[in-house]
mmCIF file of C-alpha atoms in Angstrom:
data_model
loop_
_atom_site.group_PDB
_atom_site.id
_atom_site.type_symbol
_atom_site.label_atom_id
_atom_site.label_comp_id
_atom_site.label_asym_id
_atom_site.label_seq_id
_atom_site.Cartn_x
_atom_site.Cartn_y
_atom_site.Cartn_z
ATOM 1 C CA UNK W 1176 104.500 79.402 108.384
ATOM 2 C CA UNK W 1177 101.294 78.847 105.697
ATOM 3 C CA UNK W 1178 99.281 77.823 108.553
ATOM 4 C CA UNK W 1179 99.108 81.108 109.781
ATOM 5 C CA UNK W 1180 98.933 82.980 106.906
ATOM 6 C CA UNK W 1181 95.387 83.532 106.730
ATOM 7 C CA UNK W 1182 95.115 84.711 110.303
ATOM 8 C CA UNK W 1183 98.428 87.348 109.765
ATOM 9 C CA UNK W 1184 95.930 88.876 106.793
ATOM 10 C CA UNK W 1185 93.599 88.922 109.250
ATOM 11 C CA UNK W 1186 95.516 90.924 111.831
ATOM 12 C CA UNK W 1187 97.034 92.973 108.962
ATOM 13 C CA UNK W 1188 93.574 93.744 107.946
ATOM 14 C CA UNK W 1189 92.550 94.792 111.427
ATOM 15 C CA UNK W 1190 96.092 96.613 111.642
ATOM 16 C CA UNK W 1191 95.367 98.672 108.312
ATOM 17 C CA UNK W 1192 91.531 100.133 110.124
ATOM 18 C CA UNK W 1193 92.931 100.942 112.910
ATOM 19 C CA UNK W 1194 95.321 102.680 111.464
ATOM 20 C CA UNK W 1195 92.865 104.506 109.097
ATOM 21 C CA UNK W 1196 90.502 104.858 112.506
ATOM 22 C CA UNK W 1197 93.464 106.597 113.728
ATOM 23 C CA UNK W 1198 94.039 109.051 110.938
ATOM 24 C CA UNK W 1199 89.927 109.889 111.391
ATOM 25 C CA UNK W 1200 90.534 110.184 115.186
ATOM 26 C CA UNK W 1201 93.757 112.628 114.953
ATOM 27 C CA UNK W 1202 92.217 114.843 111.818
ATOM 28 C CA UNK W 1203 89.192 115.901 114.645
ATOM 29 C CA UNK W 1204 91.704 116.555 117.022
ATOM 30 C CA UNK W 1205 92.906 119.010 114.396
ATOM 31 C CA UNK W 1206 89.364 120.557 114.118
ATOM 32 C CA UNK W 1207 89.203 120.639 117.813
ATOM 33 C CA UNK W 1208 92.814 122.392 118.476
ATOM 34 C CA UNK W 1209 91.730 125.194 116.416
ATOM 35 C CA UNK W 1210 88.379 125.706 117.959
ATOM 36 C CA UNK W 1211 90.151 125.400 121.237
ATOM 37 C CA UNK W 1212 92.824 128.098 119.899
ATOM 38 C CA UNK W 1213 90.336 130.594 119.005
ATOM 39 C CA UNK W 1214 88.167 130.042 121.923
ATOM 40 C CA UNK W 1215 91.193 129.888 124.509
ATOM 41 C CA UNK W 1216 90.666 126.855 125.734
ATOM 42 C CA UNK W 1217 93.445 124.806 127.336
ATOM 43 C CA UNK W 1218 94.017 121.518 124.962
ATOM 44 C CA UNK W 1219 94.169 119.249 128.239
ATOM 45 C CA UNK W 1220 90.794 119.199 130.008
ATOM 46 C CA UNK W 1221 91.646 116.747 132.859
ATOM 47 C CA UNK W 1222 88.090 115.504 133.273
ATOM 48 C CA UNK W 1223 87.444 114.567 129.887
ATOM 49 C CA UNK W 1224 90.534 112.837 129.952
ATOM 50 C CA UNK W 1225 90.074 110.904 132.625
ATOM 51 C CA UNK W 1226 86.263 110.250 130.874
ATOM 52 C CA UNK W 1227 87.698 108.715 127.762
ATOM 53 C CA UNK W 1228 90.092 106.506 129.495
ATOM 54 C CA UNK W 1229 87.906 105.142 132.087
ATOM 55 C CA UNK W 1230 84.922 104.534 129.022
ATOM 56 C CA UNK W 1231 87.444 103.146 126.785
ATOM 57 C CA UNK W 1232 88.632 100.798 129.581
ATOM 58 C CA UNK W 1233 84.946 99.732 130.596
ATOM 59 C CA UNK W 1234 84.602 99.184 126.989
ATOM 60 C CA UNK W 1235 87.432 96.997 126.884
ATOM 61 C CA UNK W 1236 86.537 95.110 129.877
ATOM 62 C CA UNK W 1237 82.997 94.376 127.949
ATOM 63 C CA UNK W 1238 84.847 93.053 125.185
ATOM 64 C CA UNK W 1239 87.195 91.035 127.335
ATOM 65 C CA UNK W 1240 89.816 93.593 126.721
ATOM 66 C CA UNK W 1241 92.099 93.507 129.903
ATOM 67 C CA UNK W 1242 91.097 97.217 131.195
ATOM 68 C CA UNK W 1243 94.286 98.007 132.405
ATOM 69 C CA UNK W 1244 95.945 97.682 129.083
ATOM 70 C CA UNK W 1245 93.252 99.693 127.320
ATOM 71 C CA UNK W 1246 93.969 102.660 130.178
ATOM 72 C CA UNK W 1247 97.684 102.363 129.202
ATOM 73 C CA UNK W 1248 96.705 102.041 125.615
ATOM 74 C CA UNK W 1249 94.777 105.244 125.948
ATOM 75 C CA UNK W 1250 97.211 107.076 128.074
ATOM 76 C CA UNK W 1251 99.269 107.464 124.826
ATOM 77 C CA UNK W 1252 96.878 108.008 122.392
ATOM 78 C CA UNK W 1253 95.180 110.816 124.354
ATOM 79 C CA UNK W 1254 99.163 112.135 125.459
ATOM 80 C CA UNK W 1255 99.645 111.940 121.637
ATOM 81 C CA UNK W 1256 96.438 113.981 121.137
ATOM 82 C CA UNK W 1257 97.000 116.535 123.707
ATOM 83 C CA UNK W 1258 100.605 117.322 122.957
ATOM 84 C CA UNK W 1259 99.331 117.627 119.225
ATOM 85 C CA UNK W 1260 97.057 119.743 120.065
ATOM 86 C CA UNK W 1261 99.245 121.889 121.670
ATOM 87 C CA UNK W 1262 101.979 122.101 118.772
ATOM 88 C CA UNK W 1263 98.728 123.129 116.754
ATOM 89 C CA UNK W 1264 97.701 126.046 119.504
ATOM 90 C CA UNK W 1265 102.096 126.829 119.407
ATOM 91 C CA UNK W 1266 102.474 125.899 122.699
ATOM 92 C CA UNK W 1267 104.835 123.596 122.117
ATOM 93 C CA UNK W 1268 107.579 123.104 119.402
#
């Protein structure tokens, strides 16, 4: 449908940042597995995890973002980041 054809850019455009927010995002998780390989830290840190959910979902909430999407949103991107972090430490395969 032309009629929405300026709005799917749109979205794609949006679609293509995130994505390249995401690449950002995951190359510091990289930085931070091997500073918390060398230091011993555990990659999952409980309390910061639940700290970056709950801000994220006030954030969202701000923004009109329904929070408990943006806690399930984040519950895989931060799963994502912690199991990646542990494949980088070779905790897991």
């Amino acid at each position: 449908m032309e009629l929405l054809s300026p709005y799917r850019r749109r979205i794609d455009d949006l679609d293509d940042q995130i994505m390249e927010l995401f690449s950002q995002r995951f190359a510091i998780i990289r930085e931070v597995a091997e500073l918390k390989n060398k230091h011993d830290i555990p990659a999952v840190l409980q309390d910061r995890v639940d700290e970056v959910r709950e801000r994220n979902a006030a954030t969202g909430a701000e923004k009109g973002i329904d929070a408990d999407f943006v806690r399930k949103l984040y519950t895989l991107i931060i799963d994502e980041s912690c199991d990646l972090e542990d494949r980088l430490m070779g905790h897991k395969k």
